[in-house]
CSV table of C-alpha atoms in Angstrom, one decimal:
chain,number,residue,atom,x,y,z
A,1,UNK,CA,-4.5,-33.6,-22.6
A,2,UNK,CA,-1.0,-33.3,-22.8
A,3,UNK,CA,0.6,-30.6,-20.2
A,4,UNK,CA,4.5,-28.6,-20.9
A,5,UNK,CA,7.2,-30.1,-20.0
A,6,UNK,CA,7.5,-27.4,-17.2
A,7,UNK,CA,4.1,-28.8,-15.9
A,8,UNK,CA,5.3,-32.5,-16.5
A,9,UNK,CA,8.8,-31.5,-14.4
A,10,UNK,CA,6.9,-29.7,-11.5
A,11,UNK,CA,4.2,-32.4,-11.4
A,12,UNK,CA,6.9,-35.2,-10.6
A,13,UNK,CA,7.7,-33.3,-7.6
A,14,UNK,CA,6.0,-33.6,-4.5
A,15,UNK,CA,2.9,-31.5,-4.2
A,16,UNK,CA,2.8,-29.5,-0.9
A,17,UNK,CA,-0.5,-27.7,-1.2
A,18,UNK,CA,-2.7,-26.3,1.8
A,19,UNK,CA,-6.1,-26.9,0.9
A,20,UNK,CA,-9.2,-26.8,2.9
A,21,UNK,CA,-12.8,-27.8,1.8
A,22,UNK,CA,-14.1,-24.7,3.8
A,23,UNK,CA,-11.5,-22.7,2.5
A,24,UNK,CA,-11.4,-20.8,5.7
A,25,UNK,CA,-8.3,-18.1,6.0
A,26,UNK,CA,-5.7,-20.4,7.6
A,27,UNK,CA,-2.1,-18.6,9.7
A,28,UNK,CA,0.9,-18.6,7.3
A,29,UNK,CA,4.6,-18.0,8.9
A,30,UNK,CA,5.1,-14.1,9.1
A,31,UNK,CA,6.8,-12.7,6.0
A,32,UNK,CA,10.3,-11.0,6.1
A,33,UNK,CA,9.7,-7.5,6.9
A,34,UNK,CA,11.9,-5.9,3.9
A,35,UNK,CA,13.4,-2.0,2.9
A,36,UNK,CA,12.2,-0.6,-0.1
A,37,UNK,CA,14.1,1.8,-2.3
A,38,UNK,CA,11.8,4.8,-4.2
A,39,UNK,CA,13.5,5.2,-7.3
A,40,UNK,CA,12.6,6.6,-10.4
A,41,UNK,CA,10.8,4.0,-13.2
A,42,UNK,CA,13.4,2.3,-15.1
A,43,UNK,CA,13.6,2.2,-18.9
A,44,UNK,CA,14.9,-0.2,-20.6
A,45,UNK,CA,17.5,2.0,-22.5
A,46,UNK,CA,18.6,4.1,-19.6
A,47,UNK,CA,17.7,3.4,-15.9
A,48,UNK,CA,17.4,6.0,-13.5
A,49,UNK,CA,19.6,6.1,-10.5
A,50,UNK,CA,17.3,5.2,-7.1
A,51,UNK,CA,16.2,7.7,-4.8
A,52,UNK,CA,16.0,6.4,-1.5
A,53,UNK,CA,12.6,6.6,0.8
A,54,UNK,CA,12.0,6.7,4.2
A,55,UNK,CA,9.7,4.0,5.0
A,56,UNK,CA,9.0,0.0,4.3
A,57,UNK,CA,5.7,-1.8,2.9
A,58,UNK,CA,5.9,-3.2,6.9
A,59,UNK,CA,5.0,-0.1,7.6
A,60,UNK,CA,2.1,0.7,5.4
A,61,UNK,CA,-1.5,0.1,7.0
A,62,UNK,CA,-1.8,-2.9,4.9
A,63,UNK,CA,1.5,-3.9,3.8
A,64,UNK,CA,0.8,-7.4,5.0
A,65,UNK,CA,-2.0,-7.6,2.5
A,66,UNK,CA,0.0,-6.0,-0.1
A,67,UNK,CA,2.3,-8.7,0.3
A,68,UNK,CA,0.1,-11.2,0.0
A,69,UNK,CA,-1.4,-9.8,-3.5
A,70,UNK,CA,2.0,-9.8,-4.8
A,71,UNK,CA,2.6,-13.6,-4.1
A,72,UNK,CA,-1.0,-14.8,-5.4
A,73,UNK,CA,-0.4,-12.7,-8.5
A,74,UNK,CA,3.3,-13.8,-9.1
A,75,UNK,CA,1.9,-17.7,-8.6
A,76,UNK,CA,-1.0,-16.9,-11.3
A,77,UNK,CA,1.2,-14.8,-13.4
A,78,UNK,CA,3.4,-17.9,-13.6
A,79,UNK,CA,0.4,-20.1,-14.3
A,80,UNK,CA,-0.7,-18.2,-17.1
A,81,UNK,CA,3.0,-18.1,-18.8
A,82,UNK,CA,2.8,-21.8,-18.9
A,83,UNK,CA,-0.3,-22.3,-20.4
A,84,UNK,CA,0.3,-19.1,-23.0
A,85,UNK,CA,2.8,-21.1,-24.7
A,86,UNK,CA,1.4,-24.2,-25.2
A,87,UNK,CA,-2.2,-23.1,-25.2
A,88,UNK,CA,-4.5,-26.0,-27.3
A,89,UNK,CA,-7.7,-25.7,-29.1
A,90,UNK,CA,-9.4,-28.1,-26.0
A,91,UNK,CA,-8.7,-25.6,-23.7
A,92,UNK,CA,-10.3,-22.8,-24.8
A,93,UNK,CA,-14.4,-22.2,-25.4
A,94,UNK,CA,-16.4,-19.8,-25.5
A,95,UNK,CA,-18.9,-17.8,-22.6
A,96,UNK,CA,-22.3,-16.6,-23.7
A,97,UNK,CA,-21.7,-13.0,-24.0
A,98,UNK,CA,-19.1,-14.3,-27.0
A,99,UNK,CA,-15.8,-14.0,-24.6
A,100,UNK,CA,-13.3,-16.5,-25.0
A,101,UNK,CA,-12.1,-18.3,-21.6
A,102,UNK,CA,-9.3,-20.5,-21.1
A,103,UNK,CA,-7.4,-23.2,-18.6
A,104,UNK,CA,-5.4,-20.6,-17.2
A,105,UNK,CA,-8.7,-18.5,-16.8
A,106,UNK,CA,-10.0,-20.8,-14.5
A,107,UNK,CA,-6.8,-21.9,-12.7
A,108,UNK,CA,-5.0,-18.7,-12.6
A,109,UNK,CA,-8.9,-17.5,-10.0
A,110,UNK,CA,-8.0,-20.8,-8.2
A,111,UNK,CA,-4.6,-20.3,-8.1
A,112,UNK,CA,-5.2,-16.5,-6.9
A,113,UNK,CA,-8.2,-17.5,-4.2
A,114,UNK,CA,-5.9,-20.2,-2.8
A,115,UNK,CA,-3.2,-17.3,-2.0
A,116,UNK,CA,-5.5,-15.2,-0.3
A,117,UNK,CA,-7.7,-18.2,1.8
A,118,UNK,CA,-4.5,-18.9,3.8
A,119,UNK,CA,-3.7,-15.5,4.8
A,120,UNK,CA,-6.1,-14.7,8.3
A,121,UNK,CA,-4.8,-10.6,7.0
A,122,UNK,CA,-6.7,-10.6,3.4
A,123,UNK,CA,-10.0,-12.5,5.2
A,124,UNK,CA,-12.2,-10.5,7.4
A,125,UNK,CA,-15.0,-12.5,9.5
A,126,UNK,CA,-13.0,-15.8,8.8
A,127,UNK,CA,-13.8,-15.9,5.4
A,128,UNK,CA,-12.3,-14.8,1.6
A,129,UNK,CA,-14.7,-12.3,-0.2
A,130,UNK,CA,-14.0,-12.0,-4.3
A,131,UNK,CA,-15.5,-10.6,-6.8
A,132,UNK,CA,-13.7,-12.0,-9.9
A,133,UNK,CA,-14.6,-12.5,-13.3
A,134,UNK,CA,-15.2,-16.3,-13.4
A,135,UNK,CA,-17.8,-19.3,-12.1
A,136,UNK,CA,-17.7,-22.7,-12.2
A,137,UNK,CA,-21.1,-23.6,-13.9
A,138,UNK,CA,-19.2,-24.8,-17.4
A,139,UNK,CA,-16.6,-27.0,-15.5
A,140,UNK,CA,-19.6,-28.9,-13.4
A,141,UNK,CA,-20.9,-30.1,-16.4
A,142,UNK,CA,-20.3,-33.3,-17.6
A,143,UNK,CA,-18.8,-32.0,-20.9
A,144,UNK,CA,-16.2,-29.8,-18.7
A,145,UNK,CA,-14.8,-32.2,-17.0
A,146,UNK,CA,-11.6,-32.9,-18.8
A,147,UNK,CA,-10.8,-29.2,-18.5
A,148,UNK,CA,-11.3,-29.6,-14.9
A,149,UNK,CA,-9.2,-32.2,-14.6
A,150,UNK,CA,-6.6,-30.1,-16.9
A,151,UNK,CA,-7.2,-27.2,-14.6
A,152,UNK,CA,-6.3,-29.1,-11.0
A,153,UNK,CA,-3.3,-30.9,-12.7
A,154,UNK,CA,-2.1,-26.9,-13.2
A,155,UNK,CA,-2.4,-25.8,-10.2
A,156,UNK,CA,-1.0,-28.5,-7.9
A,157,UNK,CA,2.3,-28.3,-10.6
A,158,UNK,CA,2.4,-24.6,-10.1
A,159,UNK,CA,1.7,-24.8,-6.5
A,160,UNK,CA,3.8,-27.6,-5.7
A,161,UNK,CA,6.9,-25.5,-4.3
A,162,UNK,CA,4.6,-23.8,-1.9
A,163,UNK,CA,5.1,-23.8,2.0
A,164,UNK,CA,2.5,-26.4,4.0
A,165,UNK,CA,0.6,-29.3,2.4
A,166,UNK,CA,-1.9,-31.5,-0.1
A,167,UNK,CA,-2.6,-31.9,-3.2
A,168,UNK,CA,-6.0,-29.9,-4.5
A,169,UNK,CA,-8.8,-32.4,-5.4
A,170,UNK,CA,-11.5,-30.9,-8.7
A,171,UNK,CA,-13.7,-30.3,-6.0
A,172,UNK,CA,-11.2,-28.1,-4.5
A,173,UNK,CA,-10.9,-26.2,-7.4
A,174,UNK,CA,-14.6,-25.8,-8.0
A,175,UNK,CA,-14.9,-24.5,-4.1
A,176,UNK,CA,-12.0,-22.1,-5.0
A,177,UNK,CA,-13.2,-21.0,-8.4
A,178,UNK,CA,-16.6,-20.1,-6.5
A,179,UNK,CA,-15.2,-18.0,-4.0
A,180,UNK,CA,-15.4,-15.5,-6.8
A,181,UNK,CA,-18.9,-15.0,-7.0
A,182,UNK,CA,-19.1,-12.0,-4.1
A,183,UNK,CA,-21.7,-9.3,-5.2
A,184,UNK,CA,-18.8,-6.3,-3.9
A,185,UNK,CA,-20.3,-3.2,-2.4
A,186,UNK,CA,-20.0,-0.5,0.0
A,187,UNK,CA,-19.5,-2.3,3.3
A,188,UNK,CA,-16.8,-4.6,4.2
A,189,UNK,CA,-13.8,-6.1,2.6
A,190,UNK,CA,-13.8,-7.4,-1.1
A,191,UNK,CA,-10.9,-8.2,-3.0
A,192,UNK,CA,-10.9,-7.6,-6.8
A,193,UNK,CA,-9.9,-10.1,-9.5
A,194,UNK,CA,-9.7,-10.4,-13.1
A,195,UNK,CA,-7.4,-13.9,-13.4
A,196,UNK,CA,-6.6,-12.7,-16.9
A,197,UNK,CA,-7.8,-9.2,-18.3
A,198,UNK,CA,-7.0,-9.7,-22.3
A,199,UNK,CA,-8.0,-13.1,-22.3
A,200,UNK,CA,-7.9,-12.6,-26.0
A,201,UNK,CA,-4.8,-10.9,-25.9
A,202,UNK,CA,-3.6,-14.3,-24.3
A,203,UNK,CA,-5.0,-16.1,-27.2
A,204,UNK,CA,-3.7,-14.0,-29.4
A,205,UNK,CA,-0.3,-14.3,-28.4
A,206,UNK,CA,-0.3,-10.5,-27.2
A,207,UNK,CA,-0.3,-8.6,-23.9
A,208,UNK,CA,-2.7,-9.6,-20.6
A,209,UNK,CA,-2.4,-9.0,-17.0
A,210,UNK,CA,-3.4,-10.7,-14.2
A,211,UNK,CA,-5.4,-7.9,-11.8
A,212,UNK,CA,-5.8,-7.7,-8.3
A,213,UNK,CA,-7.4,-4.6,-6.3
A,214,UNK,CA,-8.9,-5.1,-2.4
A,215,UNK,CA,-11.6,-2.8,-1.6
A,216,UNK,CA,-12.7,-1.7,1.9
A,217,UNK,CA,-15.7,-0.5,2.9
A,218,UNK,CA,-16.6,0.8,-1.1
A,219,UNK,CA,-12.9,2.5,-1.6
A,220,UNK,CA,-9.8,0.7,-3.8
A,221,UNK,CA,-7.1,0.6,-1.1
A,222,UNK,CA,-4.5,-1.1,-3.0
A,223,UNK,CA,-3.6,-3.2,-6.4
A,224,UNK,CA,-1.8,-5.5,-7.8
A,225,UNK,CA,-0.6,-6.0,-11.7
A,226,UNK,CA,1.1,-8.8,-13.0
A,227,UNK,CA,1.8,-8.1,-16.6
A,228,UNK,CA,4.1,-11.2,-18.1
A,229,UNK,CA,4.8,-10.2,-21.3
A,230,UNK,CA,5.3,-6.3,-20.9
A,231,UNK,CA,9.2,-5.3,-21.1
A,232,UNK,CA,10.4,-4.0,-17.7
A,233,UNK,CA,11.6,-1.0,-19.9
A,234,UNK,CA,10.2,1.1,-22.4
A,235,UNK,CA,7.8,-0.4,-24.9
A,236,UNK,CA,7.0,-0.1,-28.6
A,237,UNK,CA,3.8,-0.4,-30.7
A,238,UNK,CA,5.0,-3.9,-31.9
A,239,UNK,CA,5.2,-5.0,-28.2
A,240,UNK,CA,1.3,-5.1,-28.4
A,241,UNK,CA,1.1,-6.9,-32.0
A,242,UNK,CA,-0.4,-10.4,-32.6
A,243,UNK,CA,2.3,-12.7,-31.8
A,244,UNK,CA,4.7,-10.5,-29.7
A,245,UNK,CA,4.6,-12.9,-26.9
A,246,UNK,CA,6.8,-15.3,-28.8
A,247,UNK,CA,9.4,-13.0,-29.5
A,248,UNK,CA,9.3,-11.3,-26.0
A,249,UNK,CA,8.9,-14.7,-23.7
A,250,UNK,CA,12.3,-15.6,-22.6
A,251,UNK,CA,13.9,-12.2,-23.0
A,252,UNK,CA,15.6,-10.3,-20.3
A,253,UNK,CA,13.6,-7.7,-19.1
A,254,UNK,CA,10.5,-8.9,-19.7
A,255,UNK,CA,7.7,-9.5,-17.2
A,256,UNK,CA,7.0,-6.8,-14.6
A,257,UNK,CA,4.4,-6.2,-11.8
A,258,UNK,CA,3.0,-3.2,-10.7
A,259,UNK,CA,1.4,-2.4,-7.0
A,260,UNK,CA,0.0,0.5,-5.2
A,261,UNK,CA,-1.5,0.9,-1.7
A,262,UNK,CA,-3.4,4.2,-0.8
A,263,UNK,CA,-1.0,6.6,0.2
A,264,UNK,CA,1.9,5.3,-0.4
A,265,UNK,CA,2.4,5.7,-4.0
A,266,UNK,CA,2.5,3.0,-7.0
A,267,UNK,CA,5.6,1.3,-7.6
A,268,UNK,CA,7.0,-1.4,-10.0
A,269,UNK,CA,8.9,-4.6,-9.9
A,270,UNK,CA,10.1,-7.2,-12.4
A,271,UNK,CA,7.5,-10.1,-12.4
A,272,UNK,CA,9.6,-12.4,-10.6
A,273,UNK,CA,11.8,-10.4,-8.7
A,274,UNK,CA,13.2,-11.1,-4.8
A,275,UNK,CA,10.2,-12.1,-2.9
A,276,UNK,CA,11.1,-9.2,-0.6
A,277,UNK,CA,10.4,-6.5,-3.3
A,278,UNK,CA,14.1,-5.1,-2.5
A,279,UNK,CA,14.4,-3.9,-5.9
A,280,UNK,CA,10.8,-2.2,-6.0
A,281,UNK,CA,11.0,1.5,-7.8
A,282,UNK,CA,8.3,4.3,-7.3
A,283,UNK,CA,6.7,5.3,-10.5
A,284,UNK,CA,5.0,8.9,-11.7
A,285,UNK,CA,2.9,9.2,-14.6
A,286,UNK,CA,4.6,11.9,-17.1
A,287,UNK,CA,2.3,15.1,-17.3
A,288,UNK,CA,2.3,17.9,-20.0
A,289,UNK,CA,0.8,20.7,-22.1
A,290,UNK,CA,2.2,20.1,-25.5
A,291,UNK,CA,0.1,17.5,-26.5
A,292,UNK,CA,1.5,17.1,-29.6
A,293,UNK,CA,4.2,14.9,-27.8
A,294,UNK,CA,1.7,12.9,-25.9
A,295,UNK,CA,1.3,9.2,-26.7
A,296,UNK,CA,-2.4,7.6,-26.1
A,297,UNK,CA,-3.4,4.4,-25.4
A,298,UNK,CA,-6.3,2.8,-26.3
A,299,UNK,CA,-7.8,-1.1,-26.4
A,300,UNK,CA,-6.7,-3.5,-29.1
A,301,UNK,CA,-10.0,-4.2,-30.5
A,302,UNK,CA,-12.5,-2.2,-31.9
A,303,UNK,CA,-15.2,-4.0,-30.2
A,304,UNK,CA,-14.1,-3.3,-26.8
A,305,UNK,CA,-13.6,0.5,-28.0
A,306,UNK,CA,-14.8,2.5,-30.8
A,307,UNK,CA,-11.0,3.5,-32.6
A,308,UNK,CA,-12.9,5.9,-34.5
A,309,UNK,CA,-14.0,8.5,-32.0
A,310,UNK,CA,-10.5,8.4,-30.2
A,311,UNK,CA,-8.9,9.0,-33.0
A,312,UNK,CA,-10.9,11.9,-33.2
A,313,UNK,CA,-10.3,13.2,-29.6
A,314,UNK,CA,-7.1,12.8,-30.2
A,315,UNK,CA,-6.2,14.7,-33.1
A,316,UNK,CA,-8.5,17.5,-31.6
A,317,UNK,CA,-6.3,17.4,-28.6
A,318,UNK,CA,-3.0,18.0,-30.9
A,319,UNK,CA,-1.9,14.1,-30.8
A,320,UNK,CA,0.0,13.3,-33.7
A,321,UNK,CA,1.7,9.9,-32.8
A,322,UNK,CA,-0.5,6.8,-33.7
A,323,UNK,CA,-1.9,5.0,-30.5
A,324,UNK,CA,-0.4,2.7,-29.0
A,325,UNK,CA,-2.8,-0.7,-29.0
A,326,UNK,CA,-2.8,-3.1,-25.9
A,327,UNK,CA,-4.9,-5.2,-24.7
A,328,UNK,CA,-5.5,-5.6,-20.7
A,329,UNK,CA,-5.0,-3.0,-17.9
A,330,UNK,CA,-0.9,-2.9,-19.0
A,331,UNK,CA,-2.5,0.3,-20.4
A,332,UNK,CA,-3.0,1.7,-16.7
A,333,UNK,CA,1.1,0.2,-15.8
A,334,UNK,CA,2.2,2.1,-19.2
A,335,UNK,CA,0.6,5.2,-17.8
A,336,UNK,CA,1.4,4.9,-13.9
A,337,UNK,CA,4.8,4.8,-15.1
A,338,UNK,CA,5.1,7.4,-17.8
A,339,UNK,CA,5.4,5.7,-21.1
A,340,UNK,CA,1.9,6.9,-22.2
A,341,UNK,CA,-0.1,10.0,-21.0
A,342,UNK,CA,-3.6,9.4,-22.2
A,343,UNK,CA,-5.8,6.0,-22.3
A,344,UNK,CA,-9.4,6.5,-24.0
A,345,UNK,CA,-11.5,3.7,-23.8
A,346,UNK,CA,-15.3,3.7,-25.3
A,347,UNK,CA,-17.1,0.5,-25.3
A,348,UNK,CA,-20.5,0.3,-27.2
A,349,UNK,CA,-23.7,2.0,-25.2
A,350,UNK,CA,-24.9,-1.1,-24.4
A,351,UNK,CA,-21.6,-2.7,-22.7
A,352,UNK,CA,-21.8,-2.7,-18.8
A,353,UNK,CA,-17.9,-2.1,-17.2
A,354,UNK,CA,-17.0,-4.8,-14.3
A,355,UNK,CA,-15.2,-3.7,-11.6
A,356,UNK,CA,-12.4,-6.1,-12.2
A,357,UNK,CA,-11.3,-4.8,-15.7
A,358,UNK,CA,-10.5,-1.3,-14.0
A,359,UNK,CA,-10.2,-1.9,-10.0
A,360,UNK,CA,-6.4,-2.2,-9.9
A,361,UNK,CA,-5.6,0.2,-12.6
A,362,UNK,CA,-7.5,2.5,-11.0
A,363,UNK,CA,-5.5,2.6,-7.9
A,364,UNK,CA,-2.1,2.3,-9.5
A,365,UNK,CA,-2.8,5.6,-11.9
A,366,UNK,CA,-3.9,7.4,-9.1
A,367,UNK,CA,-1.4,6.8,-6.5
A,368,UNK,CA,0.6,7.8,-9.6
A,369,UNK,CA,-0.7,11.1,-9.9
A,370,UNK,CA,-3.0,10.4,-12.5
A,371,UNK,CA,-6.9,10.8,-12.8
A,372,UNK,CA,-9.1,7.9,-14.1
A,373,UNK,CA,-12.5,9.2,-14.9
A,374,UNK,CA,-15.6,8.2,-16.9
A,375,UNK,CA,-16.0,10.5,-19.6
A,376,UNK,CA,-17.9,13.4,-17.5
A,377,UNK,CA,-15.2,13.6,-15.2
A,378,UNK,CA,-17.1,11.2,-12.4
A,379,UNK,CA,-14.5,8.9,-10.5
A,380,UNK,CA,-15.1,6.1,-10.9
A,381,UNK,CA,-17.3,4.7,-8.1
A,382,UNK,CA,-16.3,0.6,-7.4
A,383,UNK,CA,-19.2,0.4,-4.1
A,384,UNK,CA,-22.0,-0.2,-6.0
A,385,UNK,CA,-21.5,-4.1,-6.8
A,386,UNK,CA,-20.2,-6.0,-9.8
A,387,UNK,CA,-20.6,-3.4,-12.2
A,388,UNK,CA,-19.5,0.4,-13.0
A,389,UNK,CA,-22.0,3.1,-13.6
A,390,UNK,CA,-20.5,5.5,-16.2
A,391,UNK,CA,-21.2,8.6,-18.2
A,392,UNK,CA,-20.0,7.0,-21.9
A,393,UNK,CA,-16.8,5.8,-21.1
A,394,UNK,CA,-13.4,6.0,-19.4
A,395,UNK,CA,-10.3,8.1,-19.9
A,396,UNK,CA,-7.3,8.3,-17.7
A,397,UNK,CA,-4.5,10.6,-17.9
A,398,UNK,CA,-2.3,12.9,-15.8
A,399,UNK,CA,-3.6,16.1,-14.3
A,400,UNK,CA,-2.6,18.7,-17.6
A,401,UNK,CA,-3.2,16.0,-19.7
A,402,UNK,CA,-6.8,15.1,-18.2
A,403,UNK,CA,-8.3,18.7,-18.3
A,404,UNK,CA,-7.3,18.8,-22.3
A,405,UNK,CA,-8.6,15.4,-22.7
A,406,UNK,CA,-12.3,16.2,-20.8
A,407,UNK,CA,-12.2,19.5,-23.2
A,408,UNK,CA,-11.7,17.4,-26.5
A,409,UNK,CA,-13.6,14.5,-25.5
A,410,UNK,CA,-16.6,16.6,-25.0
A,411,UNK,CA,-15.9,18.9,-28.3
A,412,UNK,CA,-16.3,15.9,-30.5
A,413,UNK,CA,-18.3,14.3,-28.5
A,414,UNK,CA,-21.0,17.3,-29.4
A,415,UNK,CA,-19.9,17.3,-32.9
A,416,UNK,CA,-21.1,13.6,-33.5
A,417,UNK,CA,-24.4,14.6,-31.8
A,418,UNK,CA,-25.0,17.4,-34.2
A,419,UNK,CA,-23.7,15.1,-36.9
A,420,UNK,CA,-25.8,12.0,-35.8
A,421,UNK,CA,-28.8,14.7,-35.2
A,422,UNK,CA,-28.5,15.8,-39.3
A,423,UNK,CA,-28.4,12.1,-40.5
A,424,UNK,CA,-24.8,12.0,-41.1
A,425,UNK,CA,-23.8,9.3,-39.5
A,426,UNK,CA,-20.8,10.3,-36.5
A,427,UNK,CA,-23.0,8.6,-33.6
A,428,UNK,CA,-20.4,6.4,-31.5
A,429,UNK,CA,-18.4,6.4,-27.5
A,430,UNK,CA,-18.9,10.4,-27.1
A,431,UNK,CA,-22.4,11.1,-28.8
A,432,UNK,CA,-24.0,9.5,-25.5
């Protein structure tokens, strides 16, 4: 398989890569305690002068984990922008629930596990504890292992710049890849990860995050969202289109990151800003009660949410622009910041949410000032393993916004039950 020329240039370097077969949380040098700015989110048309705030991430109860999720997300973020552009038909398959997964699937987990082993702040006990999306059963096979092979060459090019060490073995990468398969829960520390939320949006040439949240002890305490191709400013309905990565890759302004640590508010970054998150801006989501200005976001794909009963919901609650179609938790970095006020999302009765598609979105919008529920107004809980228990689906949205939404959602949501109930069809993500 033939890698990028970026991958062919990094791979001639030498590879200084701290890996250990036990993967135990090893001591990094201490990171530059930096001043933050809280400022006002940025558009892309008219930035907004900064505002400036009283305290440092050094300061926050876990700043030095925070710090930490930025730098495995920036490393996997640049991973994935590599492999996005010159993405081949060998490097892609298929899992058994129909999902497509990809190289940069595979390496961006690595890549993200790797970060985290080495830092004794993000371990507790002595030992890494992720819940992420992927496992390594495809790559041991005998018919995987060229993609494993492809997969280790990306990381040690990606990783080659990085402070201390060797080159990562496959068998390194396996051990990594499988430090994703913690069960989560209410005790103890877990961190979050979806290597690439959209994987079809990455396919697709379209929008995808990489996702980090840490849990402790059941609650989300802070995340992390690396979102390459989303402009740093405000965005259009043709920023989410088949294809827009290849006009938007390479652009100023494009790429940005979005964090949040429990009480201490959510805040955004370009992708690959200073390491020291100088330039990092606070970030509100935009509230209201004329809804007829309010912009909604819902999921690209009609199979990961039924377009039909949100259109619905929406034009009860007064909405009269068209929705704005993303894949990936973006949606939850539009919203934090203001560019949208209402994401809908109702999968089919029979889907089962994973903690890792909402876990950092979740924290961002709410540190926001926003409210992510399921559909009976339930937050959502992430102690109770893998999965998310929900009453029909999930909507997010600020205060104002939220109340209106809960209203309409449940309004139409009866309607299709009486509907479905006469035998006229209507059934769908509010009738149950």
């Amino acid at each position: 398989l033939m890698a990028s020329a970026t991958v062919d240039k990094l791979s001639a370097s030498s590879v200084s890569v701290s890996a250990t077969p036990q993967m135990q949380c090893l001591q990094r040098p201490a990171l530059a305690k930096p001043a933050y700015a809280r400022v006002a989110p940025k558009l892309r048309a008219a930035p907004i002068a900064a505002v400036p705030r009283s305290t440092s991430v050094s300061t926050w109860t876990h700043g030095t984990e925070v710090a930490d999720a930025v730098h495995a997300v920036r490393l996997a973020s640049r991973l994935c922008q590599v492999v996005q552009k010159q993405l081949g038909a060998s490097e892609k398959t298929d899992k058994n629930d129909d999902s497509p997964v990809t190289v940069a699937d595979y390496a961006a987990q690595a890549v993200v596990a790797w970060a985290l082993s080495r830092s004794p702040a993000a371990c507790q006990g002595g030992r890494l504890s992720m819940v992420a999306e992927e496992d390594s059963v495809a790559l041991k096979a005998p018919e995987g292992r060229a993609m494993l092979l492809r997969i280790t060459d990306l990381i040690n090019a990606v990783l080659v710049e990085e402070e201390g060490a060797v080159t990562l073995s496959p068998d390194d990468v396996i051990a990594l890849i499988e430090l994703g398969d913690s069960q989560g829960g209410a005790n103890g520390r877990h961190w979050v990860l979806d290597p690439i939320d959209g994987t079809r949006g990455f396919v697709g040439m379209r929008q995808y995050s990489v996702c980090l949240g840490m849990l402790q002890d059941g609650e989300v305490l802070l995340g992390v969202l690396g979102c390459p191709n989303l402009p740093q400013g405000q965005v259009g309905d043709e920023d989410g289109h088949t294809g827009s990565a290849d006009r938007l890759s390479g652009s100023d302004g494009i790429g940005a990151l979005f964090l949040a640590h429990r009480g201490q508010g959510a805040y955004a970054v370009p992708l690959h800003g200073p390491k020291d998150l100088s330039d990092m801006q606070r970030v509100t989501v935009h509230d209201m009660t004329d809804m007829a200005g309010a912009r909604f976001m819902e999921s690209f794909e009609s199979r990961h949410s039924d377009h039909s009963f949100t259109a619905a919901v929406a034009k009860e609650m007064g909405v009269t622009a068209n929705p704005l179609r993303m894949d990936s938790q973006v949606k939850y970095g539009l919203l934090s910041r203001g560019e949208a006020s209402i994401f809908m999302r109702f999968p089919p009765p029979s889907y089962k949410e994973k903690i890792w598609d909402h876990c950092a979105g979740f924290v961002i919008v709410e540190e926001a000032g926003g409210k992510v529920t399921d559909a009976g107004g339930n937050r959502l809980d992430f102690s109770k393993g893998r999965y998310l228990a929900l009453d029909r689906g999930i909507i997010a949205a600020p205060p104002k916004v939220h109340a209106e939404l809960m209203r309409a959602v449940e309004k139409v949501g009866a309607t299709r039950k009486v509907q479905a109930a006469a035998g006229g069809g209507g059934g769908g993500g509010g009738g149950g």
